[in-house]
PDB file of N, CA and C in Angstrom:
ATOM      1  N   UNK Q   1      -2.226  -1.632 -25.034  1.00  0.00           N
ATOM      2  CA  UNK Q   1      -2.876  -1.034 -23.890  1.00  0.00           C
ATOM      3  C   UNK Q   1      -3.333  -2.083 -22.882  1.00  0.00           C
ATOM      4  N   UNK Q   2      -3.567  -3.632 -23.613  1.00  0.00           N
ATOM      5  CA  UNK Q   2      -4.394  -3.969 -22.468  1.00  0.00           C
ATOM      6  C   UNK Q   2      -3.250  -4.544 -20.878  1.00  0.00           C
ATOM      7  N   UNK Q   3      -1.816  -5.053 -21.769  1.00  0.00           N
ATOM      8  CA  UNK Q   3      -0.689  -5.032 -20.375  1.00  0.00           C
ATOM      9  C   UNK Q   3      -0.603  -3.859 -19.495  1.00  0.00           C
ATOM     10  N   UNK Q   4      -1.234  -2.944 -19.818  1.00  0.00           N
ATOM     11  CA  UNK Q   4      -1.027  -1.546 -18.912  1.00  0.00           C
ATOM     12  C   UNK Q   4      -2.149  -1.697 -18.246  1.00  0.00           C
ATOM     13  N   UNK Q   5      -3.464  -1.805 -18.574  1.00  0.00           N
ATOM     14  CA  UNK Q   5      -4.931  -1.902 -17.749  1.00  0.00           C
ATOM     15  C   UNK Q   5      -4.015  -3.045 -16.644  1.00  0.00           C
ATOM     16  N   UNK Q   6      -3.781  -4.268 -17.039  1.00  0.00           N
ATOM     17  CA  UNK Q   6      -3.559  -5.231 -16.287  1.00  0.00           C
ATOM     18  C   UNK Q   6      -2.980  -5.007 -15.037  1.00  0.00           C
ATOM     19  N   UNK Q   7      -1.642  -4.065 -15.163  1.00  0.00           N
ATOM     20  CA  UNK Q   7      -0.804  -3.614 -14.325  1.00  0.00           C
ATOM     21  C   UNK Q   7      -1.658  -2.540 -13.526  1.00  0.00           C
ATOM     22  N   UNK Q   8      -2.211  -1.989 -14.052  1.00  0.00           N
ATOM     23  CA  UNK Q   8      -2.947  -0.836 -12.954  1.00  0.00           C
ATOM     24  C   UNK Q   8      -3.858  -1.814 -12.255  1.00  0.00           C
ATOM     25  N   UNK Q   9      -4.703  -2.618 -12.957  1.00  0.00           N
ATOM     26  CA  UNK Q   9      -5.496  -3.645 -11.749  1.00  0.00           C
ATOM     27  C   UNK Q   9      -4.916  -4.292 -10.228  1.00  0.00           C
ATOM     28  N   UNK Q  10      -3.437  -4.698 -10.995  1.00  0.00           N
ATOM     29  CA  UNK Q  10      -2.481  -5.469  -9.721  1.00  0.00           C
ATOM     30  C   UNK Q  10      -2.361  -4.503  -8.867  1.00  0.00           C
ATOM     31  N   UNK Q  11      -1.849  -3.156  -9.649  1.00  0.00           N
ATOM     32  CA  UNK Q  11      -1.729  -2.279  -8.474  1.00  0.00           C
ATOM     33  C   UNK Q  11      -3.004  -1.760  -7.622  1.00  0.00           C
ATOM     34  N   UNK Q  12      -4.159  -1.691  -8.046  1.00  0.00           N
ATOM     35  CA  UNK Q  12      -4.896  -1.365  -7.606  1.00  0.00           C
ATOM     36  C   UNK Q  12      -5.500  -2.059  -6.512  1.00  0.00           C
ATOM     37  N   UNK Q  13      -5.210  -3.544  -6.994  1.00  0.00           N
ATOM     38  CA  UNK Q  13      -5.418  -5.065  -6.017  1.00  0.00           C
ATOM     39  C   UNK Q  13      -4.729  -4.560  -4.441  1.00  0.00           C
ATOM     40  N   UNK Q  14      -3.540  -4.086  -4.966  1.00  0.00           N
ATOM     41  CA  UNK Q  14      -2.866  -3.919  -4.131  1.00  0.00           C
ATOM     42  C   UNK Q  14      -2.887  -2.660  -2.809  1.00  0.00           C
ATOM     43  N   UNK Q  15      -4.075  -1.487  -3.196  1.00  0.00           N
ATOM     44  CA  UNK Q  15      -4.168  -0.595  -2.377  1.00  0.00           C
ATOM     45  C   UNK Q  15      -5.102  -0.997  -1.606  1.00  0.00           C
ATOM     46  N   UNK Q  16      -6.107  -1.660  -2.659  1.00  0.00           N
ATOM     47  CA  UNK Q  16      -7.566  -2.480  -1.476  1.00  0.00           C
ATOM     48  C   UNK Q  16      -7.257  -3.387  -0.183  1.00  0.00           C
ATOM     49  N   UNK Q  17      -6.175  -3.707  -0.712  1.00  0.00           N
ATOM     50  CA  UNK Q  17      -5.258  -4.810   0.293  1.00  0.00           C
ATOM     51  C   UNK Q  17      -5.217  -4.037   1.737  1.00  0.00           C
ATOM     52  N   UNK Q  18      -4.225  -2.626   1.313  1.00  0.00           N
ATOM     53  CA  UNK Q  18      -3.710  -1.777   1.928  1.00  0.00           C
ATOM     54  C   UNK Q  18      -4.840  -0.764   2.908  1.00  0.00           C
ATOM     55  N   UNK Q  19      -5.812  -0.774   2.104  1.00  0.00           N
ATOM     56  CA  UNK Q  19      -7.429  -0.241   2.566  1.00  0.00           C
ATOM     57  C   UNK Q  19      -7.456  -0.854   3.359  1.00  0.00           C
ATOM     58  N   UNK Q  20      -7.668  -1.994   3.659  1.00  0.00           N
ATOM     59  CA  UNK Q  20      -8.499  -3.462   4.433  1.00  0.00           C
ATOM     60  C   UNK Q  20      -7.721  -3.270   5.588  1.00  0.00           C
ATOM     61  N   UNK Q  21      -6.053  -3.850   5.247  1.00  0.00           N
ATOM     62  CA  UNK Q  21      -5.399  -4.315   6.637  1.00  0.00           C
ATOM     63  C   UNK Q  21      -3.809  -3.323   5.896  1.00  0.00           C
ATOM     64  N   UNK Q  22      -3.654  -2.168   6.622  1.00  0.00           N
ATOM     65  CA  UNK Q  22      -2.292  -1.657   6.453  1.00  0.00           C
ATOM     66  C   UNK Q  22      -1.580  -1.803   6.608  1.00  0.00           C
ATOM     67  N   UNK Q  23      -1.262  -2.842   8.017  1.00  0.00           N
ATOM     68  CA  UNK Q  23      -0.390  -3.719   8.462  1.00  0.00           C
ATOM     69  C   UNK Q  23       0.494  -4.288   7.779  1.00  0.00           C
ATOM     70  N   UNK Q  24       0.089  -4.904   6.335  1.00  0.00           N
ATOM     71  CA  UNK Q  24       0.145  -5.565   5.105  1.00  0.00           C
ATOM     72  C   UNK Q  24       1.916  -4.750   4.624  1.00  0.00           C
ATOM     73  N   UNK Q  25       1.507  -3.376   4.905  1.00  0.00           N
ATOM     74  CA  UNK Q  25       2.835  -2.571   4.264  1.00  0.00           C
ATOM     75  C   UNK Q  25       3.935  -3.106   4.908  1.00  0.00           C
ATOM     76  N   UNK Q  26       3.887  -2.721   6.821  1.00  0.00           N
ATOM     77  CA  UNK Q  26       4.926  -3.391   7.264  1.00  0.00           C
ATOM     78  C   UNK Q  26       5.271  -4.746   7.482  1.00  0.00           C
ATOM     79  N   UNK Q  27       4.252  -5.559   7.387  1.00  0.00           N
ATOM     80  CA  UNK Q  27       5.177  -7.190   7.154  1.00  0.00           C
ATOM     81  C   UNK Q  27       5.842  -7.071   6.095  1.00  0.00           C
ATOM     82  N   UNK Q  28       5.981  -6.734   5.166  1.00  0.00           N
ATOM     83  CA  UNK Q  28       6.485  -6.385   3.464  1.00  0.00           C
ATOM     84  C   UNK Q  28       7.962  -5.737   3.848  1.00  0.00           C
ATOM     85  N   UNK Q  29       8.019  -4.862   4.271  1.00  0.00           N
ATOM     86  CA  UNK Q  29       8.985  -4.174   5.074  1.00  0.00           C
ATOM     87  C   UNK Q  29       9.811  -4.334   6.392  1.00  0.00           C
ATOM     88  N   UNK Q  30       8.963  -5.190   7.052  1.00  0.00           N
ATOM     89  CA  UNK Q  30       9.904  -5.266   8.588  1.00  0.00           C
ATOM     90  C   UNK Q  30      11.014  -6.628   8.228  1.00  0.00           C
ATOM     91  N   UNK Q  31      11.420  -7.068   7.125  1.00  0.00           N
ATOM     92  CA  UNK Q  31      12.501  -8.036   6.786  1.00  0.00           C
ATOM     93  C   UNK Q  31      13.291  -6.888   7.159  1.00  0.00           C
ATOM     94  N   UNK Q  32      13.950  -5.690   7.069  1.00  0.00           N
ATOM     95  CA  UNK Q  32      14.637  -4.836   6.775  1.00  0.00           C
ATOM     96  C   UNK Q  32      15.522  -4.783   8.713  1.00  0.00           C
ATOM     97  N   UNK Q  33      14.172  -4.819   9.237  1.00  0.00           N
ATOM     98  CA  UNK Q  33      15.003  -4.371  10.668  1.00  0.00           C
ATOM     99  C   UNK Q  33      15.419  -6.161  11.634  1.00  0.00           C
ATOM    100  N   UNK Q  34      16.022  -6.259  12.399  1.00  0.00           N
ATOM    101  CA  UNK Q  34      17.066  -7.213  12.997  1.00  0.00           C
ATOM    102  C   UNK Q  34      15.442  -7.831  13.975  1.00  0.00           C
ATOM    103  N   UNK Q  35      15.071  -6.624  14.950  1.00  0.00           N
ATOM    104  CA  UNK Q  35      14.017  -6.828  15.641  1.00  0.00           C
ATOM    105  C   UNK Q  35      13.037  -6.327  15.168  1.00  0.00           C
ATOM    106  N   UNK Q  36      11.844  -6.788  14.163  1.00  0.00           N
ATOM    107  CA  UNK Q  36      10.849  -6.038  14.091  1.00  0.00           C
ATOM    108  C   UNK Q  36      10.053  -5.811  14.580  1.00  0.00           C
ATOM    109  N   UNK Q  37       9.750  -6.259  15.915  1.00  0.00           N
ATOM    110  CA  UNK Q  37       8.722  -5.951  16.917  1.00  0.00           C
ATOM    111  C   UNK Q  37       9.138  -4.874  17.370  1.00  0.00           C
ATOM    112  N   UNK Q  38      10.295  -4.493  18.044  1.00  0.00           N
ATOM    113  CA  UNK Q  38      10.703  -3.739  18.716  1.00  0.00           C
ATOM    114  C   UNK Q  38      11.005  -2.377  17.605  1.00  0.00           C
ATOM    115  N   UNK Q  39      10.469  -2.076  16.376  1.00  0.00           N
ATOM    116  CA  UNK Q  39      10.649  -1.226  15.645  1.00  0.00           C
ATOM    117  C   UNK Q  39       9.092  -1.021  14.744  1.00  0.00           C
ATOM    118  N   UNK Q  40       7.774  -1.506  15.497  1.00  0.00           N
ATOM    119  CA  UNK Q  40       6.710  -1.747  14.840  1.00  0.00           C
ATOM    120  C   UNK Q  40       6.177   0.282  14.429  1.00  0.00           C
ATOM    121  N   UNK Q  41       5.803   0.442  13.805  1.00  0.00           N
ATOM    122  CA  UNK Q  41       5.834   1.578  13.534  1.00  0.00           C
ATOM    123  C   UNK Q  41       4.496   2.448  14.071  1.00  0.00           C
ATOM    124  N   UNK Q  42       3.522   3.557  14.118  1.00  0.00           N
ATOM    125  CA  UNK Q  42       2.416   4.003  15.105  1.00  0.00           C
ATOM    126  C   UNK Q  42       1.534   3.535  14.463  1.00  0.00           C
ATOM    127  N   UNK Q  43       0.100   4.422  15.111  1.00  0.00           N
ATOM    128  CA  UNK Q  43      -0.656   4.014  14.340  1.00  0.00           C
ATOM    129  C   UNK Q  43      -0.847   5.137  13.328  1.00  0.00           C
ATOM    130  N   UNK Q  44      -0.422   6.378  13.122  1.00  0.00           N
ATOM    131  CA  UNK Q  44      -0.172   7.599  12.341  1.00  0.00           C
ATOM    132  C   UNK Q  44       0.043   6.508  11.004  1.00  0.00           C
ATOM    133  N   UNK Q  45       1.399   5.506  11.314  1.00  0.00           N
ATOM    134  CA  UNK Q  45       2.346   5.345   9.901  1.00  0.00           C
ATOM    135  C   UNK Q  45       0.854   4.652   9.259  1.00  0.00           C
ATOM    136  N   UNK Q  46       0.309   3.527   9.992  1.00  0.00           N
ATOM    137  CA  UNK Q  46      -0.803   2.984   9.452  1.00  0.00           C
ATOM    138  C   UNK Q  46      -1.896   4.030   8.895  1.00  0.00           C
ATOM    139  N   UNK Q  47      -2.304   4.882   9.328  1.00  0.00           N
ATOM    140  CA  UNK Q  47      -3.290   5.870   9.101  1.00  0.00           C
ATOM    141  C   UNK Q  47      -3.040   6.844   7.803  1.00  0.00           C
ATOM    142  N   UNK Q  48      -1.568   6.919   7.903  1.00  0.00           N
ATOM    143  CA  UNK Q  48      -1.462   7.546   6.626  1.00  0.00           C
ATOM    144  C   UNK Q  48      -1.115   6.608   5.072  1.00  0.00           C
ATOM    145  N   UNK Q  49      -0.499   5.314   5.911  1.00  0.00           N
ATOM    146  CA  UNK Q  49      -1.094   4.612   4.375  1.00  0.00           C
ATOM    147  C   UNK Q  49      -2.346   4.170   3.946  1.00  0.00           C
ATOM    148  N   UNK Q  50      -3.656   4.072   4.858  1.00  0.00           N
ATOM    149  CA  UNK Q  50      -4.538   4.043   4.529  1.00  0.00           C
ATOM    150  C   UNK Q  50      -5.324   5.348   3.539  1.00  0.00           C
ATOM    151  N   UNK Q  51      -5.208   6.273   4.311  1.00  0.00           N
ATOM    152  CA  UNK Q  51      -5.087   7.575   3.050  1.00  0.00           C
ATOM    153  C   UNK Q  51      -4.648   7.437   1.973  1.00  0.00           C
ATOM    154  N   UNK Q  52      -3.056   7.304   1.757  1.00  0.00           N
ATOM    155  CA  UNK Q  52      -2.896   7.313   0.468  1.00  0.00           C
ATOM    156  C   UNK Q  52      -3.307   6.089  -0.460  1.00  0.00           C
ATOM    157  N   UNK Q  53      -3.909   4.686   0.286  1.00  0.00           N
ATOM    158  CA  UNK Q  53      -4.292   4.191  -0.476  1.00  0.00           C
ATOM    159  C   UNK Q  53      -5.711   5.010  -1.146  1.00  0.00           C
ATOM    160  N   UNK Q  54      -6.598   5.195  -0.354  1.00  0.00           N
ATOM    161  CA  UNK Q  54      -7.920   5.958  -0.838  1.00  0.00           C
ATOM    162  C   UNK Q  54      -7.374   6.927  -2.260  1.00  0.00           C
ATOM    163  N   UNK Q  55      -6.734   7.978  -1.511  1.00  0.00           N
ATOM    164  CA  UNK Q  55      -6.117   8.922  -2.815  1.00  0.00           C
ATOM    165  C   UNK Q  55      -5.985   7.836  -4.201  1.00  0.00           C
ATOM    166  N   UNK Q  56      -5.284   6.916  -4.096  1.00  0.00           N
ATOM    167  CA  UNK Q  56      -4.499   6.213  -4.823  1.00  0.00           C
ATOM    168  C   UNK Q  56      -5.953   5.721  -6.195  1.00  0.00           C
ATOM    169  N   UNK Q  57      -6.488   4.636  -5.082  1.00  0.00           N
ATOM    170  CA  UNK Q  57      -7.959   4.260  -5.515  1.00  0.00           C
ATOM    171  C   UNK Q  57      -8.717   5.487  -6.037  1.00  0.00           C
ATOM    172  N   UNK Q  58      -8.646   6.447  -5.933  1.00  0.00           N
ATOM    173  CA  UNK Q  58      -9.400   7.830  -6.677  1.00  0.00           C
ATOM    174  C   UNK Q  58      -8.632   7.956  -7.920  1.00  0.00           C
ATOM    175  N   UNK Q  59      -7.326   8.133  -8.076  1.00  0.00           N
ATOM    176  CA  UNK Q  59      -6.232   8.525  -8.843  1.00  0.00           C
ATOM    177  C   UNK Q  59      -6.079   7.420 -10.174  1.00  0.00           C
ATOM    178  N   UNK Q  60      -6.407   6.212  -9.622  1.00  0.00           N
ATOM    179  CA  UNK Q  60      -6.115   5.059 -10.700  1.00  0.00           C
ATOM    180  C   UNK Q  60      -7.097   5.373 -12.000  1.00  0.00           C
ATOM    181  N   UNK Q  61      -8.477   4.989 -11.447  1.00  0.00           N
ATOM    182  CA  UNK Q  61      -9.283   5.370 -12.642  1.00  0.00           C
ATOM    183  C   UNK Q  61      -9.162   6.994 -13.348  1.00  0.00           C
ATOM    184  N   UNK Q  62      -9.234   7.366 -12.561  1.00  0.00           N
ATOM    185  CA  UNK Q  62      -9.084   8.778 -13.497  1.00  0.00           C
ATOM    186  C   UNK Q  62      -8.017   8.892 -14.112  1.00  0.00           C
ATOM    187  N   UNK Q  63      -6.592   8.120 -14.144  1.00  0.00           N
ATOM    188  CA  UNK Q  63      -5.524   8.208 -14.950  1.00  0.00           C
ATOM    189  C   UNK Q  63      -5.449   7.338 -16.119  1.00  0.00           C
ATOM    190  N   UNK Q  64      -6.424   6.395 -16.206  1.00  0.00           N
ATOM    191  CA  UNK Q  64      -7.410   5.323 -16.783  1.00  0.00           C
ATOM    192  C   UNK Q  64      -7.818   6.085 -18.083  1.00  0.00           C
ATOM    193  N   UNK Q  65      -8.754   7.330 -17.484  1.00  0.00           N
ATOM    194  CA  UNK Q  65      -9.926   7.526 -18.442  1.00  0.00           C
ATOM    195  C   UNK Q  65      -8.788   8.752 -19.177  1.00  0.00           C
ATOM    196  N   UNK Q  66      -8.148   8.982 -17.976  1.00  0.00           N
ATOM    197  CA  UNK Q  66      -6.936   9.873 -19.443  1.00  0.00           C
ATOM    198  C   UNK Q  66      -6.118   9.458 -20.610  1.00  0.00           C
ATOM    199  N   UNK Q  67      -6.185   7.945 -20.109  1.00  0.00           N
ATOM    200  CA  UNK Q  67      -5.305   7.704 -21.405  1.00  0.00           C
ATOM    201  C   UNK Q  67      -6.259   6.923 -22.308  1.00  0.00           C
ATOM    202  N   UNK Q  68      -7.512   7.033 -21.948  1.00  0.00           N
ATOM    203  CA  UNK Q  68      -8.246   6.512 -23.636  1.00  0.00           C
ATOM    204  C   UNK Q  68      -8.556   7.467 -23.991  1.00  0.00           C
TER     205      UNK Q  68
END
């Protein structure tokens, strides 16, 4: 169990990230397009990964306390 806690921490590291500065998603992602400025995405796309990080951060622990 405890490599699985571990892995939910990273991931979890990883939504606070996403909380903070969402931006974070598309530098991660804009390798993909030729021009990434010229393909920067709204502020909706940002707004809704900030949401699902929150969801996410709600969702972790409680999937936590289900499996002890």
């Amino acid at each position: 169990m405890g490599p699985l806690y571990v892995l939910l921490g990273v991931i979890a590291l990883w939504y606070v990230i996403v909380l903070i500065e969402p931006r974070v998603v598309w530098y991660v992602q804009a390798w993909k397009y030729r021009a990434p400025e010229q393909n920067e995405p709204s502020d909706t796309y940002f707004a809704m990964h900030r949401l699902g990080a929150i969801v996410m951060l709600i969702l972790i622990p409680v999937g936590c306390g289900m499996l002890t």
